[in-house]
Amino acid sequence: MTTLRGTVTVEYLDGAAAERAEDMFRLVYAEAFAEPPYNESEGDVSVGFRRFRSQARKAAFRAALARTEEGEPVGIAYGYPLSANTGWWDQLAEPVPDDMRREDGRRTFGLMEIAVRRAWRGQGIARRLHETVLDGAGVERVLLNVHPASTAAQAAYRAWGYRRIGEARPWKGADVHDVMLLDLK
């Protein structure tokens, strides 16, 4: 993928490698989520990165990092398979059938974040991040939350095959987000 700034590479990272690259993940996250509709402050970013450190220590954590040939971070994606005792399904405003919410640590990948910095959007980088983080994950499906006013993200997820299954407040004080599911098998 060529940009005005050169080639962008996307690499897979395990949890330890993602922790070592935390500053790059934080830079992309802070820039992307400072924009509407998220409007995250530096304090919000700090809270998010306390979660990131905890998430990155999970054995099955997976991440992808997009960088220019000069090493500048331009995009991130990360998540992990949901455990049998995940609270993700409990956040939905309307319950879903028990069979849909059944988890075993291998069934559903929770895509916690995917973001691309503004200057590199519209070039397929988000799709490459998505594919890289899921390649070899061995899961049946992917679950994510997206702000309903994030129209570009909504359009991308739908184009990739996601469907809306409900809505939830993913954390205390959050706006209501759409919950979307992608069946892989």
PDB file of C-alpha atoms in Angstrom:
ATOM      1  CA  MET A   1       0.000   0.000   0.000  1.00  0.00           C
ATOM      2  CA  THR A   2       1.595   3.257  -1.086  1.00  0.00           C
ATOM      3  CA  THR A   3       0.813   6.642   0.388  1.00  0.00           C
ATOM      4  CA  LEU A   4       2.313  10.054  -0.126  1.00  0.00           C
ATOM      5  CA  ARG A   5       4.514   9.188   2.832  1.00  0.00           C
ATOM      6  CA  GLY A   6       5.620   5.788   1.485  1.00  0.00           C
ATOM      7  CA  THR A   7       4.716   2.178   2.032  1.00  0.00           C
ATOM      8  CA  VAL A   8       2.551   1.154   4.964  1.00  0.00           C
ATOM      9  CA  THR A   9       3.195  -2.269   6.475  1.00  0.00           C
ATOM     10  CA  VAL A  10       0.863  -4.078   8.834  1.00  0.00           C
ATOM     11  CA  GLU A  11       2.338  -6.530  11.308  1.00  0.00           C
ATOM     12  CA  TYR A  12       0.836  -8.959  13.787  1.00  0.00           C
ATOM     13  CA  LEU A  13       1.865  -8.518  17.445  1.00  0.00           C
ATOM     14  CA  ASP A  14       1.283 -10.740  20.446  1.00  0.00           C
ATOM     15  CA  GLY A  15       0.605  -9.207  23.832  1.00  0.00           C
ATOM     16  CA  ALA A  16       4.235  -8.777  24.859  1.00  0.00           C
ATOM     17  CA  ALA A  17       5.138  -7.083  21.577  1.00  0.00           C
ATOM     18  CA  ALA A  18       2.044  -4.855  21.804  1.00  0.00           C
ATOM     19  CA  GLU A  19       3.043  -3.793  25.321  1.00  0.00           C
ATOM     20  CA  ARG A  20       6.490  -2.828  24.022  1.00  0.00           C
ATOM     21  CA  ALA A  21       4.777  -0.757  21.300  1.00  0.00           C
ATOM     22  CA  GLU A  22       2.254   0.825  23.683  1.00  0.00           C
ATOM     23  CA  ASP A  23       3.367   4.382  22.860  1.00  0.00           C
ATOM     24  CA  MET A  24       2.549   3.797  19.181  1.00  0.00           C
ATOM     25  CA  PHE A  25      -0.839   2.283  20.010  1.00  0.00           C
ATOM     26  CA  ARG A  26      -1.567   5.184  22.338  1.00  0.00           C
ATOM     27  CA  LEU A  27      -0.608   7.808  19.728  1.00  0.00           C
ATOM     28  CA  VAL A  28      -2.956   6.338  17.104  1.00  0.00           C
ATOM     29  CA  TYR A  29      -5.744   5.810  19.610  1.00  0.00           C
ATOM     30  CA  ALA A  30      -5.481   9.322  21.073  1.00  0.00           C
ATOM     31  CA  GLU A  31      -5.558  10.975  17.659  1.00  0.00           C
ATOM     32  CA  ALA A  32      -8.351   8.862  16.184  1.00  0.00           C
ATOM     33  CA  PHE A  33     -10.650   8.962  19.194  1.00  0.00           C
ATOM     34  CA  ALA A  34     -10.172  12.690  19.927  1.00  0.00           C
ATOM     35  CA  GLU A  35     -12.397  13.290  16.892  1.00  0.00           C
ATOM     36  CA  PRO A  36     -16.202  13.326  16.951  1.00  0.00           C
ATOM     37  CA  PRO A  37     -18.255  11.388  17.808  1.00  0.00           C
ATOM     38  CA  TYR A  38     -15.858  10.026  20.444  1.00  0.00           C
ATOM     39  CA  ASN A  39     -14.262  13.286  21.631  1.00  0.00           C
ATOM     40  CA  GLU A  40     -11.967  11.463  24.048  1.00  0.00           C
ATOM     41  CA  SER A  41      -9.771  13.577  26.308  1.00  0.00           C
ATOM     42  CA  GLU A  42      -6.259  12.733  27.494  1.00  0.00           C
ATOM     43  CA  GLY A  43      -7.890  11.438  30.684  1.00  0.00           C
ATOM     44  CA  ASP A  44     -10.100   9.093  28.659  1.00  0.00           C
ATOM     45  CA  VAL A  45      -7.029   7.867  26.777  1.00  0.00           C
ATOM     46  CA  SER A  46      -5.227   7.190  30.068  1.00  0.00           C
ATOM     47  CA  VAL A  47      -8.154   5.095  31.295  1.00  0.00           C
ATOM     48  CA  GLY A  48      -8.238   3.225  27.972  1.00  0.00           C
ATOM     49  CA  PHE A  49      -4.579   2.410  28.236  1.00  0.00           C
ATOM     50  CA  ARG A  50      -4.880   1.027  31.726  1.00  0.00           C
ATOM     51  CA  ARG A  51      -7.351  -1.419  30.112  1.00  0.00           C
ATOM     52  CA  PHE A  52      -4.917  -1.972  27.209  1.00  0.00           C
ATOM     53  CA  ARG A  53      -2.155  -3.114  29.575  1.00  0.00           C
ATOM     54  CA  SER A  54      -4.503  -5.557  31.282  1.00  0.00           C
ATOM     55  CA  GLN A  55      -5.851  -6.831  27.958  1.00  0.00           C
ATOM     56  CA  ALA A  56      -2.374  -7.249  26.437  1.00  0.00           C
ATOM     57  CA  ARG A  57      -1.445  -9.617  29.275  1.00  0.00           C
ATOM     58  CA  LYS A  58      -4.164 -12.085  28.284  1.00  0.00           C
ATOM     59  CA  ALA A  59      -2.653 -15.236  26.800  1.00  0.00           C
ATOM     60  CA  ALA A  60      -4.710 -15.062  23.587  1.00  0.00           C
ATOM     61  CA  PHE A  61      -4.371 -11.280  23.047  1.00  0.00           C
ATOM     62  CA  ARG A  62      -3.760 -10.354  19.403  1.00  0.00           C
ATOM     63  CA  ALA A  63      -2.851  -7.017  17.865  1.00  0.00           C
ATOM     64  CA  ALA A  64      -1.919  -5.467  14.546  1.00  0.00           C
ATOM     65  CA  LEU A  65       0.107  -2.312  13.989  1.00  0.00           C
ATOM     66  CA  ALA A  66       0.352  -0.370  10.723  1.00  0.00           C
ATOM     67  CA  ARG A  67       3.453   1.771  10.197  1.00  0.00           C
ATOM     68  CA  THR A  68       5.091   3.747   7.445  1.00  0.00           C
ATOM     69  CA  GLU A  69       8.488   2.641   6.166  1.00  0.00           C
ATOM     70  CA  GLU A  70       9.922   5.336   8.446  1.00  0.00           C
ATOM     71  CA  GLY A  71       8.280   3.616  11.436  1.00  0.00           C
ATOM     72  CA  GLU A  72       5.516   6.158  12.029  1.00  0.00           C
ATOM     73  CA  PRO A  73       2.416   4.430  13.459  1.00  0.00           C
ATOM     74  CA  VAL A  74      -0.705   4.953  11.360  1.00  0.00           C
ATOM     75  CA  GLY A  75      -3.192   2.293  12.523  1.00  0.00           C
ATOM     76  CA  ILE A  76      -3.968  -0.216  15.256  1.00  0.00           C
ATOM     77  CA  ALA A  77      -6.276  -3.129  15.972  1.00  0.00           C
ATOM     78  CA  TYR A  78      -6.425  -5.405  19.000  1.00  0.00           C
ATOM     79  CA  GLY A  79      -8.556  -7.762  20.991  1.00  0.00           C
ATOM     80  CA  TYR A  80      -8.826 -11.306  22.311  1.00  0.00           C
ATOM     81  CA  PRO A  81     -11.197 -14.285  22.405  1.00  0.00           C
ATOM     82  CA  LEU A  82     -13.981 -13.846  24.940  1.00  0.00           C
ATOM     83  CA  SER A  83     -13.923 -16.112  27.974  1.00  0.00           C
ATOM     84  CA  ALA A  84     -16.870 -18.169  29.200  1.00  0.00           C
ATOM     85  CA  ASN A  85     -17.499 -15.579  31.939  1.00  0.00           C
ATOM     86  CA  THR A  86     -17.325 -12.460  29.742  1.00  0.00           C
ATOM     87  CA  GLY A  87     -19.601  -9.604  30.711  1.00  0.00           C
ATOM     88  CA  TRP A  88     -19.849  -8.317  27.120  1.00  0.00           C
ATOM     89  CA  TRP A  89     -23.254  -9.907  26.514  1.00  0.00           C
ATOM     90  CA  ASP A  90     -24.624  -8.547  29.801  1.00  0.00           C
ATOM     91  CA  GLN A  91     -24.148  -4.970  28.545  1.00  0.00           C
ATOM     92  CA  LEU A  92     -26.722  -5.298  25.759  1.00  0.00           C
ATOM     93  CA  ALA A  93     -29.894  -3.282  26.289  1.00  0.00           C
ATOM     94  CA  GLU A  94     -32.016  -6.195  25.009  1.00  0.00           C
ATOM     95  CA  PRO A  95     -30.937  -9.751  25.834  1.00  0.00           C
ATOM     96  CA  VAL A  96     -29.963 -12.095  23.015  1.00  0.00           C
ATOM     97  CA  PRO A  97     -30.686 -15.847  22.918  1.00  0.00           C
ATOM     98  CA  ASP A  98     -28.555 -18.043  25.172  1.00  0.00           C
ATOM     99  CA  ASP A  99     -27.026 -19.826  22.174  1.00  0.00           C
ATOM    100  CA  MET A 100     -25.779 -16.504  20.794  1.00  0.00           C
ATOM    101  CA  ARG A 101     -24.177 -15.465  24.078  1.00  0.00           C
ATOM    102  CA  ARG A 102     -22.482 -18.809  24.787  1.00  0.00           C
ATOM    103  CA  GLU A 103     -18.699 -18.353  25.046  1.00  0.00           C
ATOM    104  CA  ASP A 104     -15.867 -20.802  25.654  1.00  0.00           C
ATOM    105  CA  GLY A 105     -12.684 -18.795  25.129  1.00  0.00           C
ATOM    106  CA  ARG A 106     -12.444 -19.862  21.463  1.00  0.00           C
ATOM    107  CA  ARG A 107     -15.790 -18.995  19.890  1.00  0.00           C
ATOM    108  CA  THR A 108     -15.811 -15.184  19.687  1.00  0.00           C
ATOM    109  CA  PHE A 109     -13.020 -12.682  19.182  1.00  0.00           C
ATOM    110  CA  GLY A 110     -13.742  -9.391  20.939  1.00  0.00           C
ATOM    111  CA  LEU A 111     -12.321  -6.656  18.728  1.00  0.00           C
ATOM    112  CA  MET A 112     -11.577  -4.019  21.342  1.00  0.00           C
ATOM    113  CA  GLU A 113     -10.180  -1.313  19.073  1.00  0.00           C
ATOM    114  CA  ILE A 114      -9.447  -0.603  15.452  1.00  0.00           C
ATOM    115  CA  ALA A 115      -8.323   2.859  14.375  1.00  0.00           C
ATOM    116  CA  VAL A 116      -6.450   4.611  11.582  1.00  0.00           C
ATOM    117  CA  ARG A 117      -5.061   8.133  11.799  1.00  0.00           C
ATOM    118  CA  ARG A 118      -6.894  10.642   9.612  1.00  0.00           C
ATOM    119  CA  ALA A 119      -4.100  11.200   7.036  1.00  0.00           C
ATOM    120  CA  TRP A 120      -4.059   7.494   6.147  1.00  0.00           C
ATOM    121  CA  ARG A 121      -7.780   6.733   6.008  1.00  0.00           C
ATOM    122  CA  GLY A 122      -9.522   5.574   2.850  1.00  0.00           C
ATOM    123  CA  GLN A 123      -6.589   3.428   1.711  1.00  0.00           C
ATOM    124  CA  GLY A 124      -7.667   0.006   2.979  1.00  0.00           C
ATOM    125  CA  ILE A 125      -5.427   0.084   6.049  1.00  0.00           C
ATOM    126  CA  ALA A 126      -8.281  -0.636   8.476  1.00  0.00           C
ATOM    127  CA  ARG A 127      -9.232  -3.701   6.424  1.00  0.00           C
ATOM    128  CA  ARG A 128      -5.613  -4.915   6.468  1.00  0.00           C
ATOM    129  CA  LEU A 129      -5.429  -4.409  10.235  1.00  0.00           C
ATOM    130  CA  HIS A 130      -8.689  -6.327  10.653  1.00  0.00           C
ATOM    131  CA  GLU A 131      -7.460  -9.222   8.515  1.00  0.00           C
ATOM    132  CA  THR A 132      -4.071  -9.343  10.258  1.00  0.00           C
ATOM    133  CA  VAL A 133      -5.428  -9.380  13.790  1.00  0.00           C
ATOM    134  CA  LEU A 134      -7.874 -12.178  12.912  1.00  0.00           C
ATOM    135  CA  ASP A 135      -5.555 -14.295  10.741  1.00  0.00           C
ATOM    136  CA  GLY A 136      -4.973 -17.545  12.626  1.00  0.00           C
ATOM    137  CA  ALA A 137      -7.223 -16.584  15.553  1.00  0.00           C
ATOM    138  CA  GLY A 138      -9.269 -19.766  15.025  1.00  0.00           C
ATOM    139  CA  VAL A 139     -12.568 -18.198  16.104  1.00  0.00           C
ATOM    140  CA  GLU A 140     -16.065 -18.557  14.657  1.00  0.00           C
ATOM    141  CA  ARG A 141     -17.037 -14.899  14.869  1.00  0.00           C
ATOM    142  CA  VAL A 142     -16.020 -11.369  15.836  1.00  0.00           C
ATOM    143  CA  LEU A 143     -17.871  -9.002  18.155  1.00  0.00           C
ATOM    144  CA  LEU A 144     -17.358  -5.236  18.448  1.00  0.00           C
ATOM    145  CA  ASN A 145     -18.963  -2.027  19.652  1.00  0.00           C
ATOM    146  CA  VAL A 146     -19.153   1.045  17.411  1.00  0.00           C
ATOM    147  CA  HIS A 147     -20.598   4.489  18.018  1.00  0.00           C
ATOM    148  CA  PRO A 148     -23.713   4.860  15.840  1.00  0.00           C
ATOM    149  CA  ALA A 149     -22.564   8.326  14.706  1.00  0.00           C
ATOM    150  CA  SER A 150     -19.262   6.928  13.420  1.00  0.00           C
ATOM    151  CA  THR A 151     -20.664   6.542   9.929  1.00  0.00           C
ATOM    152  CA  ALA A 152     -17.386   5.640   8.191  1.00  0.00           C
ATOM    153  CA  ALA A 153     -16.704   2.836  10.675  1.00  0.00           C
ATOM    154  CA  GLN A 154     -20.311   1.641  10.437  1.00  0.00           C
ATOM    155  CA  ALA A 155     -20.072   1.522   6.629  1.00  0.00           C
ATOM    156  CA  ALA A 156     -16.763  -0.350   6.719  1.00  0.00           C
ATOM    157  CA  TYR A 157     -18.049  -2.960   9.170  1.00  0.00           C
ATOM    158  CA  ARG A 158     -21.182  -3.557   7.115  1.00  0.00           C
ATOM    159  CA  ALA A 159     -19.081  -3.880   3.936  1.00  0.00           C
ATOM    160  CA  TRP A 160     -16.933  -6.474   5.728  1.00  0.00           C
ATOM    161  CA  GLY A 161     -20.036  -8.513   6.624  1.00  0.00           C
ATOM    162  CA  TYR A 162     -20.870  -7.370  10.156  1.00  0.00           C
ATOM    163  CA  ARG A 163     -24.480  -7.111  11.252  1.00  0.00           C
ATOM    164  CA  ARG A 164     -25.958  -5.117  14.102  1.00  0.00           C
ATOM    165  CA  ILE A 165     -27.288  -7.342  16.881  1.00  0.00           C
ATOM    166  CA  GLY A 166     -28.151  -4.740  19.508  1.00  0.00           C
ATOM    167  CA  GLU A 167     -26.911  -1.797  21.473  1.00  0.00           C
ATOM    168  CA  ALA A 168     -24.997  -1.339  24.703  1.00  0.00           C
ATOM    169  CA  ARG A 169     -23.081   1.085  26.863  1.00  0.00           C
ATOM    170  CA  PRO A 170     -19.658  -0.572  26.736  1.00  0.00           C
ATOM    171  CA  TRP A 171     -18.393   1.157  29.877  1.00  0.00           C
ATOM    172  CA  LYS A 172     -19.816   3.361  32.607  1.00  0.00           C
ATOM    173  CA  GLY A 173     -20.585   6.804  31.226  1.00  0.00           C
ATOM    174  CA  ALA A 174     -20.211   5.767  27.578  1.00  0.00           C
ATOM    175  CA  ASP A 175     -22.645   6.749  24.863  1.00  0.00           C
ATOM    176  CA  VAL A 176     -24.857   3.954  23.579  1.00  0.00           C
ATOM    177  CA  HIS A 177     -22.947   1.970  20.940  1.00  0.00           C
ATOM    178  CA  ASP A 178     -24.131  -0.476  18.300  1.00  0.00           C
ATOM    179  CA  VAL A 179     -23.013  -4.038  18.943  1.00  0.00           C
ATOM    180  CA  MET A 180     -22.012  -5.758  15.704  1.00  0.00           C
ATOM    181  CA  LEU A 181     -21.210  -9.383  14.924  1.00  0.00           C
ATOM    182  CA  LEU A 182     -19.310 -10.957  12.036  1.00  0.00           C
ATOM    183  CA  ASP A 183     -19.729 -14.680  11.410  1.00  0.00           C
ATOM    184  CA  LEU A 184     -16.495 -16.205  10.072  1.00  0.00           C
ATOM    185  CA  LYS A 185     -17.642 -19.807   9.629  1.00  0.00           C
TER     186      LYS A 185
END
